[in-house]
């Protein structure tokens, strides 16, 4: 029989359901000692019917069971030994970190030959007469006995494989007793059945989560993957997605549930794609949730500057202590901020932000500035070098205000040269009446922006590409500027002047040219257009203040 310890799923055509709890096909007896839960814990059958309730119940158990399990078994003879198997993971021998995923095993002598009733509860012991039994997790409430095949269990479970084949005296005993909490009973019985016939009776999300955690406890990788697959097929909610990201993790569990956590991250990224519409909800997300949202390349935001501000606001809300906030920013959040896409003005604020370690602030700002100094071609090559990297800091998101490169000059006149690159797909999406705006840039203390339009020509006969220069609203100030628009074109690929003029701006006004290239929209956007170089439209605007 093939081992089932590999992290990669393989086809399991066999069905040994006929042998489950049948003495004719079994060589051992598994006795399941069921002990009392913690006071507030519930099993699925006790009314834990929603993801929210399951999560709260699970958190209480995880907080309270935060020490090694020490079990004193009542009613056993003095020669019996308690074996607390803290089985290492299947890779790198990393021990499980979650205290409530250890299984307690007791090896016994020969059993009686009486027929074992799988469906009958309390067939070997009843609740203790001790009045404190409900508060004592080591008090056995009942015992369920099941005939098992050690070969089948060893093939499916690393826990049982090590138990039966470890070569010590207890591995040769016919009876093996395990202890579990009452809330785990149904999940364990379902798990044992799965090891024989590769199916589960559980269908609800809460029940599947219970089986998943018990499967992790007994190291049944195939069942963990099976639960993960079934959970992915259940319609996801924000609540369930956050819960899946909070599943206790060790190497075996992480491998088995990776597709589930990936699906949860994708769900959150899609739900909060238009992040500006959900800012209050996003600020309430836990750390795993904000990480999932901000890791997305498809996040639609006004600019990376606004996302930086959102990250700081989230951190201040969830980590009011400054030192704790610095640590979580440094270790978890800084990699989610795409500093190269931020404006230079905001990068200056990063250097002075006391919520960043000074060395870290200098590192991310210098890296961003060096990236900005590269040519557009080099920038795209650098971003393409890490398509699967966890830290995708050089990849631009979908910004409402497109990043620009700005060169500022003071002599002989105050002047700035602004470079704006647009992808062909971005331009195509402007048809028939769309607009795309640049980030703000500054000249003479005033803020300006570029806007690219798909609009009608001056006679209103056909669509065409227009480019405009606007000044941000700042009272009634007037500002005289000479400006020139240029674009690169084939075959020379040099910038060619398209339009120049001068204009006295007042707050909120814009000036430009409706048909920058002098052609209708289809000629501008077509595949063999001279205006796009390797799929990129390169625009330049020069602004000069003449005293």
Coordinates of C-alpha atoms in Angstrom, one line a residue:
X1 CA 0.0 0.0 0.0
X2 CA 1.3 3.5 -0.9
X3 CA 2.3 5.7 2.0
X4 CA 0.0 8.8 2.4
X5 CA 2.6 11.0 4.0
X6 CA 3.6 12.9 0.8
X7 CA 2.4 16.5 0.7
X8 CA 1.3 15.9 -2.9
X9 CA -2.1 14.4 -3.5
X10 CA -2.3 11.1 -5.3
X11 CA -5.3 9.1 -6.5
X12 CA -6.8 6.8 -3.9
X13 CA -9.1 4.3 -5.6
X14 CA -9.2 1.8 -2.7
X15 CA -12.1 1.6 -0.3
X16 CA -11.7 -0.5 2.8
X17 CA -14.9 0.7 4.4
X18 CA -16.0 -2.9 4.7
X19 CA -13.2 -3.6 7.2
X20 CA -13.9 -0.7 9.5
X21 CA -14.5 -1.9 13.0
X22 CA -14.7 -5.5 11.9
X23 CA -12.7 -8.0 14.0
X24 CA -12.2 -10.2 11.0
X25 CA -10.0 -7.6 9.2
X26 CA -8.4 -6.0 12.3
X27 CA -5.3 -6.8 14.4
X28 CA -5.7 -4.2 17.1
X29 CA -8.3 -2.4 19.2
X30 CA -8.4 1.4 19.5
X31 CA -9.9 2.7 22.7
X32 CA -10.9 6.3 22.6
X33 CA -11.1 7.9 26.0
X34 CA -13.2 11.0 25.9
X35 CA -12.5 13.6 28.5
X36 CA -14.3 16.7 29.4
X37 CA -13.9 19.8 27.4
X38 CA -12.9 23.1 28.8
X39 CA -15.9 24.9 30.4
X40 CA -16.8 27.0 27.5
X41 CA -15.9 24.7 24.7
X42 CA -18.6 23.2 22.4
X43 CA -18.5 20.5 19.8
X44 CA -20.2 20.9 16.4
X45 CA -23.0 18.8 17.6
X46 CA -23.5 21.0 20.7
X47 CA -24.7 24.0 18.6
X48 CA -21.5 25.5 17.2
X49 CA -23.3 26.0 13.9
X50 CA -21.7 29.2 12.5
X51 CA -18.2 30.2 11.5
X52 CA -18.3 33.0 14.1
X53 CA -19.2 30.8 17.0
X54 CA -16.7 28.1 15.9
X55 CA -14.0 30.8 15.8
X56 CA -14.8 32.2 19.2
X57 CA -14.9 28.7 20.7
X58 CA -11.6 27.7 19.0
X59 CA -9.9 30.8 20.3
X60 CA -11.0 30.1 23.9
X61 CA -9.7 26.6 23.6
X62 CA -6.4 27.7 22.1
X63 CA -5.9 30.3 24.8
X64 CA -6.8 28.0 27.7
X65 CA -4.9 24.9 26.4
X66 CA -1.5 26.6 26.4
X67 CA 0.5 24.0 28.2
X68 CA 1.6 20.4 27.7
X69 CA -1.1 17.9 28.1
X70 CA -0.5 15.7 31.2
X71 CA -3.1 13.0 31.6
X72 CA -3.8 10.8 34.6
X73 CA -5.9 7.9 33.4
X74 CA -8.4 6.5 35.9
X75 CA -9.1 2.8 36.0
X76 CA -5.8 1.6 34.4
X77 CA -3.4 -0.8 36.1
X78 CA -0.2 0.5 37.5
X79 CA 2.0 -1.0 34.8
X80 CA 0.4 0.9 32.0
X81 CA 2.4 3.8 30.6
X82 CA 1.1 7.1 29.2
X83 CA 2.9 8.0 26.0
X84 CA 2.5 11.6 25.0
X85 CA 3.5 11.5 21.4
X86 CA 4.6 15.0 20.2
X87 CA 5.1 13.9 16.6
X88 CA 7.4 16.1 14.5
X89 CA 6.2 17.3 11.2
X90 CA 7.1 15.4 8.0
X91 CA 9.6 18.0 6.9
X92 CA 12.7 19.3 8.7
X93 CA 11.7 17.6 12.0
X94 CA 10.0 20.7 13.2
X95 CA 7.8 19.9 16.1
X96 CA 4.2 21.0 16.1
X97 CA 3.8 24.4 17.8
X98 CA 0.1 24.2 18.7
X99 CA -0.4 22.7 22.2
X100 CA -3.9 21.4 21.4
X101 CA -2.7 19.3 18.5
X102 CA -0.9 16.6 20.6
X103 CA -2.5 13.2 20.9
X104 CA -2.3 11.2 24.2
X105 CA -1.7 7.5 23.7
X106 CA -1.9 4.7 26.3
X107 CA -0.7 1.2 25.5
X108 CA -2.6 -1.7 27.2
X109 CA -2.5 -5.5 27.4
X110 CA -4.7 -7.9 25.4
X111 CA -8.3 -7.0 25.0
X112 CA -11.4 -9.1 25.5
X113 CA -12.9 -10.7 22.4
X114 CA -16.3 -9.1 22.9
X115 CA -17.9 -7.5 19.9
X116 CA -17.2 -3.8 19.7
X117 CA -20.1 -1.4 19.1
X118 CA -18.9 1.6 17.0
X119 CA -22.2 3.5 17.3
X120 CA -22.8 3.1 21.0
X121 CA -21.5 5.8 23.3
X122 CA -20.1 5.0 26.7
X123 CA -19.5 1.3 26.0
X124 CA -16.6 0.9 28.4
X125 CA -17.0 3.7 30.9
X126 CA -19.4 6.3 32.0
X127 CA -19.1 9.7 33.5
X128 CA -17.1 9.8 36.7
X129 CA -19.0 10.0 39.9
X130 CA -16.6 12.7 41.0
X131 CA -18.6 15.9 41.3
X132 CA -15.8 17.9 39.7
X133 CA -15.5 15.8 36.5
X134 CA -17.0 18.5 34.2
X135 CA -14.1 20.9 35.2
X136 CA -11.3 18.4 35.0
X137 CA -10.0 17.7 31.4
X138 CA -8.3 14.5 32.6
X139 CA -11.5 12.8 33.8
X140 CA -12.7 10.2 31.4
X141 CA -16.4 10.6 30.5
X142 CA -16.7 7.5 28.3
X143 CA -14.7 5.1 26.3
X144 CA -15.4 4.1 22.7
X145 CA -13.7 0.9 21.4
X146 CA -13.1 0.2 17.7
X147 CA -11.4 -2.6 15.8
X148 CA -8.7 -1.2 13.6
X149 CA -6.1 -2.4 11.1
X150 CA -2.7 -1.1 12.0
X151 CA -1.6 -1.4 8.4
X152 CA -4.3 0.9 7.1
X153 CA -3.9 3.5 9.9
X154 CA -0.1 3.4 9.6
X155 CA -0.4 4.0 5.8
X156 CA -2.6 7.0 6.3
X157 CA -1.4 8.6 9.5
X158 CA 2.2 9.5 10.4
X159 CA 1.1 9.5 14.0
X160 CA 0.0 5.8 13.9
X161 CA 2.9 4.9 11.7
X162 CA 5.4 6.0 14.3
X163 CA 3.3 4.5 17.1
X164 CA 3.0 1.1 15.6
X165 CA 6.5 0.9 14.1
X166 CA 8.7 2.6 16.7
X167 CA 10.1 -0.7 17.9
X168 CA 9.4 -0.2 21.6
X169 CA 7.4 -2.5 23.8
X170 CA 4.2 -0.4 23.6
X171 CA 4.2 -0.7 19.8
X172 CA 3.6 -4.4 20.1
X173 CA 0.5 -4.2 22.4
X174 CA -2.8 -5.1 20.8
X175 CA -4.8 -2.4 22.6
X176 CA -4.0 1.2 22.2
X177 CA -5.9 4.0 23.9
X178 CA -6.0 7.6 22.8
X179 CA -7.5 10.5 24.8
X180 CA -9.4 13.3 23.1
X181 CA -11.7 16.1 24.2
X182 CA -15.5 15.6 23.9
X183 CA -15.6 18.3 21.2
X184 CA -13.3 16.2 19.1
X185 CA -15.2 12.9 19.3
X186 CA -17.3 13.2 16.1
X187 CA -14.4 14.6 14.1
X188 CA -12.1 11.7 15.2
X189 CA -14.7 9.1 14.3
X190 CA -15.1 10.8 10.9
X191 CA -11.3 10.8 10.4
X192 CA -11.0 7.1 11.2
X193 CA -13.7 6.4 8.7
X194 CA -11.9 8.5 6.1
X195 CA -8.7 6.5 6.6
X196 CA -10.6 3.4 5.5
X197 CA -12.8 4.8 2.7
X198 CA -11.5 8.3 1.7
X199 CA -14.8 10.1 2.4
X200 CA -16.2 12.2 5.2
X201 CA -19.8 12.6 6.5
X202 CA -19.0 16.2 7.5
X203 CA -20.3 18.7 5.0
X204 CA -20.7 22.0 7.0
X205 CA -17.8 24.3 7.3
X206 CA -17.6 24.1 11.1
X207 CA -17.6 20.3 11.0
X208 CA -14.9 20.2 8.3
X209 CA -12.8 22.6 10.3
X210 CA -13.0 20.3 13.3
X211 CA -12.0 17.3 11.2
X212 CA -9.2 19.3 9.7
X213 CA -7.7 20.1 13.1
X214 CA -8.1 16.5 14.3
X215 CA -6.4 15.3 11.1
X216 CA -3.5 17.6 11.9
X217 CA -3.3 16.2 15.4
X218 CA -3.0 12.6 14.0
X219 CA -1.0 13.7 11.0
X220 CA -3.4 12.5 8.3
X221 CA -2.2 14.7 5.4
X222 CA -4.6 13.3 2.8
X223 CA -7.6 14.1 5.0
X224 CA -6.3 17.6 5.6
X225 CA -6.0 18.2 1.9
X226 CA -9.5 16.7 1.4
X227 CA -11.0 19.0 4.0
X228 CA -9.2 22.0 2.5
X229 CA -10.6 21.1 -0.9
X230 CA -14.2 20.8 0.4
X231 CA -13.9 24.1 2.3
X232 CA -12.8 25.9 -0.8
X233 CA -15.9 24.7 -2.5
X234 CA -18.2 26.3 0.1
X235 CA -19.1 29.9 -0.7
X236 CA -16.6 32.0 1.2
X237 CA -17.4 35.1 3.3
X238 CA -15.1 37.7 4.8
X239 CA -15.6 36.0 8.2
X240 CA -14.6 32.5 6.9
X241 CA -11.7 33.9 4.9
X242 CA -10.2 35.5 8.0
X243 CA -10.8 32.3 10.0
X244 CA -8.9 30.2 7.3
X245 CA -6.0 32.6 7.5
X246 CA -6.0 32.1 11.3
X247 CA -5.8 28.3 11.3
X248 CA -3.0 27.2 13.6
X249 CA 0.0 26.5 11.4
X250 CA 2.9 24.1 11.3
X251 CA 4.7 22.7 8.3
X252 CA 2.3 19.8 7.6
X253 CA -0.8 21.9 8.1
X254 CA 0.6 24.8 6.1
X255 CA 1.4 22.5 3.1
X256 CA -2.1 20.9 3.3
X257 CA -4.1 24.1 3.6
X258 CA -2.0 26.3 1.3
X259 CA -4.7 26.3 -1.5
X260 CA -7.3 27.2 1.1
X261 CA -5.3 30.1 2.5
X262 CA -4.5 31.2 -1.0
X263 CA -8.2 31.2 -1.8
X264 CA -9.0 33.2 1.4
X265 CA -6.4 35.8 0.4
X266 CA -7.8 36.0 -3.1
X267 CA -11.3 36.5 -1.7
X268 CA -10.2 39.3 0.5
X269 CA -8.2 41.0 -2.2
X270 CA -11.2 40.9 -4.6
X271 CA -13.7 42.0 -2.0
X272 CA -11.6 45.1 -1.0
X273 CA -10.2 45.7 -4.5
X274 CA -11.7 49.2 -4.6
X275 CA -10.2 49.9 -1.2
X276 CA -11.3 53.6 -0.9
X277 CA -15.0 52.4 -0.7
X278 CA -14.2 50.1 2.2
X279 CA -11.7 52.1 4.2
X280 CA -13.6 51.7 7.6
X281 CA -14.0 47.9 7.1
X282 CA -10.3 47.5 6.1
X283 CA -9.2 49.4 9.2
X284 CA -11.0 46.8 11.3
X285 CA -9.3 43.8 9.6
X286 CA -6.8 41.8 11.7
X287 CA -3.1 41.6 10.6
X288 CA -3.6 38.6 8.3
X289 CA -6.5 40.3 6.6
X290 CA -4.7 43.6 5.9
X291 CA -1.7 41.7 4.6
X292 CA -3.9 39.8 2.2
X293 CA -5.5 43.0 0.9
X294 CA -2.3 45.0 0.5
X295 CA -0.4 42.1 -1.2
X296 CA -2.7 42.4 -4.3
X297 CA -1.3 43.9 -7.5
X298 CA -4.9 44.7 -8.6
X299 CA -5.7 46.9 -5.6
X300 CA -7.4 50.1 -6.9
X301 CA -6.3 53.2 -5.0
X302 CA -5.9 56.9 -5.6
X303 CA -2.1 56.5 -5.1
X304 CA 0.5 54.5 -3.1
X305 CA 0.7 57.6 -0.9
X306 CA -2.9 57.0 0.2
X307 CA -2.1 53.3 0.9
X308 CA 0.9 54.3 3.0
X309 CA -1.4 56.6 5.1
X310 CA -3.9 53.8 5.5
X311 CA -1.2 51.4 6.7
X312 CA -0.1 53.9 9.3
X313 CA -3.7 54.5 10.4
X314 CA -4.3 50.8 10.7
X315 CA -1.1 50.2 12.7
X316 CA -2.0 53.1 15.1
X317 CA -5.5 51.6 15.6
X318 CA -4.3 48.0 16.3
X319 CA -1.0 48.7 18.0
X320 CA -1.3 51.9 20.2
X321 CA 2.1 51.2 21.8
X322 CA 4.8 52.9 19.7
X323 CA 7.4 50.2 20.1
X324 CA 5.0 47.4 19.3
X325 CA 3.9 49.4 16.3
X326 CA 7.4 49.9 15.1
X327 CA 8.0 46.2 15.2
X328 CA 4.9 45.1 13.3
X329 CA 5.6 47.8 10.7
X330 CA 9.2 46.6 10.3
X331 CA 8.5 42.9 10.3
X332 CA 5.1 42.6 8.6
X333 CA 3.8 45.8 7.0
X334 CA 6.7 47.6 5.3
X335 CA 7.0 44.9 2.6
X336 CA 3.4 45.7 1.6
X337 CA 4.1 49.3 0.8
X338 CA 5.4 50.0 -2.7
X339 CA 7.6 52.9 -1.9
X340 CA 9.0 53.3 -5.5
X341 CA 5.4 54.3 -6.6
X342 CA 5.1 57.0 -3.9
X343 CA 5.7 60.7 -4.6
X344 CA 9.0 62.3 -3.5
X345 CA 7.1 64.6 -1.1
X346 CA 5.7 61.6 0.7
X347 CA 9.0 59.8 0.8
X348 CA 10.5 62.8 2.6
X349 CA 7.8 62.3 5.2
X350 CA 8.8 58.6 5.6
X351 CA 12.3 59.7 6.5
X352 CA 10.9 61.8 9.4
X353 CA 8.3 59.3 10.5
X354 CA 9.0 58.1 14.1
X355 CA 7.0 54.9 13.5
X356 CA 9.8 53.6 11.3
X357 CA 13.2 52.6 12.5
X358 CA 15.6 55.2 11.0
X359 CA 17.7 52.6 9.3
X360 CA 14.7 51.0 7.7
X361 CA 13.3 54.4 6.6
X362 CA 16.6 55.3 4.9
X363 CA 16.8 51.9 3.2
X364 CA 13.3 52.0 1.6
X365 CA 13.5 55.6 0.6
X366 CA 16.9 55.3 -1.0
X367 CA 15.8 52.1 -2.9
X368 CA 12.7 54.0 -4.1
X369 CA 14.7 57.0 -5.3
X370 CA 17.3 54.8 -7.1
X371 CA 14.4 53.1 -8.8
X372 CA 12.8 56.4 -9.9
X373 CA 16.2 57.4 -11.4
X374 CA 16.1 54.4 -13.7
X375 CA 14.8 54.7 -17.3
X376 CA 11.3 53.4 -17.9
X377 CA 12.7 50.4 -19.7
X378 CA 14.9 49.5 -16.8
X379 CA 12.1 50.0 -14.3
X380 CA 9.9 47.5 -16.2
X381 CA 12.7 45.0 -16.4
X382 CA 13.4 45.3 -12.6
X383 CA 9.7 44.8 -11.9
X384 CA 9.6 41.8 -14.2
X385 CA 12.6 40.2 -12.5
X386 CA 10.5 39.2 -9.5
X387 CA 7.1 38.0 -10.8
X388 CA 6.5 35.5 -8.0
X389 CA 8.3 37.3 -5.2
X390 CA 6.5 37.9 -1.9
X391 CA 7.8 41.4 -1.9
X392 CA 6.5 43.0 -5.1
X393 CA 7.6 46.5 -4.2
X394 CA 8.5 47.5 -7.8
X395 CA 5.2 46.5 -9.3
X396 CA 2.7 49.3 -9.9
X397 CA -0.9 48.8 -8.8
X398 CA -4.0 50.2 -10.5
X399 CA -3.7 53.8 -9.3
X400 CA -6.3 56.5 -10.0
X401 CA -3.4 58.9 -10.1
X402 CA -0.7 57.6 -12.3
X403 CA 2.9 57.9 -11.0
X404 CA 5.1 60.4 -12.9
X405 CA 8.9 61.1 -13.0
X406 CA 9.7 64.7 -12.3
X407 CA 12.9 66.7 -13.0
X408 CA 13.0 70.1 -11.3
X409 CA 15.3 73.0 -12.4
X410 CA 15.8 76.3 -10.7
X411 CA 18.0 78.1 -13.3
X412 CA 17.7 80.0 -15.6
X413 CA 14.0 79.8 -14.7
X414 CA 11.9 77.7 -12.4
X415 CA 11.1 74.7 -14.5
X416 CA 10.0 71.1 -14.2
X417 CA 9.9 68.3 -16.8
X418 CA 7.3 65.6 -16.1
X419 CA 7.3 62.2 -17.7
X420 CA 4.1 60.1 -17.8
X421 CA 3.9 56.6 -19.3
X422 CA 0.7 54.9 -20.1
X423 CA 0.2 51.3 -21.2
X424 CA -1.8 50.6 -24.4
X425 CA -4.4 48.7 -22.3
X426 CA -4.8 51.8 -20.1
X427 CA -5.4 54.0 -23.1
X428 CA -7.8 51.5 -24.7
X429 CA -9.9 51.5 -21.5
X430 CA -10.4 55.3 -21.9
X431 CA -12.7 54.9 -24.9
X432 CA -15.3 56.4 -25.3
X433 CA -15.1 59.2 -22.6
X434 CA -12.6 58.1 -19.9
X435 CA -9.9 60.0 -18.2
X436 CA -6.7 59.1 -16.3
X437 CA -4.9 61.5 -14.0
X438 CA -1.3 61.8 -13.0
X439 CA 0.0 62.2 -9.5
X440 CA 0.5 65.8 -8.4
X441 CA 3.8 67.5 -9.0
X442 CA 4.9 71.0 -7.9
X443 CA 6.3 74.1 -9.4
X444 CA 6.7 77.5 -7.7
X445 CA 4.9 76.1 -4.6
X446 CA 1.8 75.2 -6.6
X447 CA 0.5 71.7 -7.4
X448 CA -0.2 70.6 -10.9
X449 CA -1.4 67.4 -12.6
X450 CA -1.7 65.9 -16.1
X451 CA -4.9 64.3 -17.4
X452 CA -5.2 62.1 -20.5
X453 CA -8.7 61.9 -22.1
X454 CA -10.6 60.1 -24.8
X455 CA -12.8 62.9 -26.1
X456 CA -14.5 64.3 -29.2
X457 CA -12.5 66.6 -31.5
X458 CA -13.4 70.3 -31.5
X459 CA -16.0 69.8 -34.2
X460 CA -17.5 66.8 -32.3
X461 CA -17.1 64.5 -35.3
X462 CA -14.8 61.7 -34.0
X463 CA -13.1 60.4 -30.9
X464 CA -9.4 61.3 -30.3
X465 CA -6.7 61.4 -27.6
X466 CA -6.3 64.6 -25.6
X467 CA -3.8 65.7 -23.0
X468 CA -4.4 68.5 -20.4
X469 CA -2.5 70.3 -17.7
X470 CA -4.4 71.4 -14.6
X471 CA -3.6 73.3 -11.4
X472 CA -4.9 72.0 -8.1
X473 CA -7.4 74.2 -6.4
X474 CA -5.9 76.6 -4.0
X475 CA -8.1 79.7 -3.4
X476 CA -8.1 82.4 -6.1
X477 CA -4.3 82.5 -6.8
X478 CA -3.3 83.2 -10.4
X479 CA -0.2 81.6 -11.9
X480 CA 1.4 82.2 -15.3
X481 CA 3.1 79.1 -16.9
X482 CA 4.7 78.3 -20.3
X483 CA 4.0 74.7 -21.2
X484 CA 4.9 72.2 -23.9
X485 CA 3.6 68.7 -24.6
X486 CA 5.7 66.1 -26.4
X487 CA 5.6 62.3 -27.1
X488 CA 8.0 59.7 -28.3
X489 CA 7.2 58.1 -31.6
X490 CA 8.6 55.6 -34.1
X491 CA 10.8 55.2 -36.0
X492 CA 13.3 57.6 -34.2
X493 CA 11.7 56.9 -30.7
X494 CA 12.7 60.5 -29.8
X495 CA 10.4 62.9 -28.0
X496 CA 8.6 65.2 -30.6
X497 CA 6.9 68.4 -29.6
X498 CA 3.2 68.2 -30.2
X499 CA 1.8 71.4 -28.6
X500 CA 3.0 74.4 -26.7
X501 CA 1.4 77.5 -25.2
X502 CA 1.2 79.7 -22.1
X503 CA -1.6 80.1 -19.7
X504 CA -2.5 82.0 -16.5
X505 CA -3.9 79.4 -14.2
X506 CA -6.4 79.9 -11.4
X507 CA -7.3 77.2 -9.0
X508 CA -9.1 74.2 -10.5
X509 CA -8.6 75.3 -14.2
X510 CA -6.9 73.1 -16.9
X511 CA -5.6 73.7 -20.4
X512 CA -4.5 71.3 -23.1
X513 CA -5.1 69.9 -26.6
X514 CA -8.1 67.8 -27.5
X515 CA -6.4 65.9 -30.3
X516 CA -2.7 65.7 -29.3
X517 CA -1.7 63.4 -32.3
X518 CA -4.0 64.9 -34.9
X519 CA -5.7 61.5 -35.7
X520 CA -8.9 59.8 -34.8
X521 CA -9.0 57.3 -31.9
X522 CA -8.8 54.1 -34.0
X523 CA -5.6 55.3 -35.8
X524 CA -4.1 56.4 -32.4
X525 CA -4.7 53.0 -30.7
X526 CA -4.2 50.5 -33.5
X527 CA -1.4 47.8 -33.1
X528 CA 0.9 49.4 -35.7
X529 CA 0.5 52.9 -34.3
X530 CA 3.8 54.9 -34.2
X531 CA 2.7 56.4 -30.9
X532 CA 3.3 53.2 -28.8
X533 CA 6.8 51.8 -28.2
X534 CA 6.7 48.2 -26.9
X535 CA 3.1 48.9 -25.9
X536 CA 3.9 52.1 -23.9
X537 CA 2.8 55.6 -24.7
X538 CA 5.6 58.0 -23.5
X539 CA 4.4 61.5 -22.8
X540 CA 6.3 64.6 -21.6
X541 CA 5.3 68.0 -20.3
X542 CA 7.6 70.9 -19.6
X543 CA 6.4 73.7 -17.4
X544 CA 8.3 77.0 -17.0
X545 CA 7.7 80.1 -14.9
X546 CA 9.0 83.2 -16.5
X547 CA 9.4 86.2 -14.2

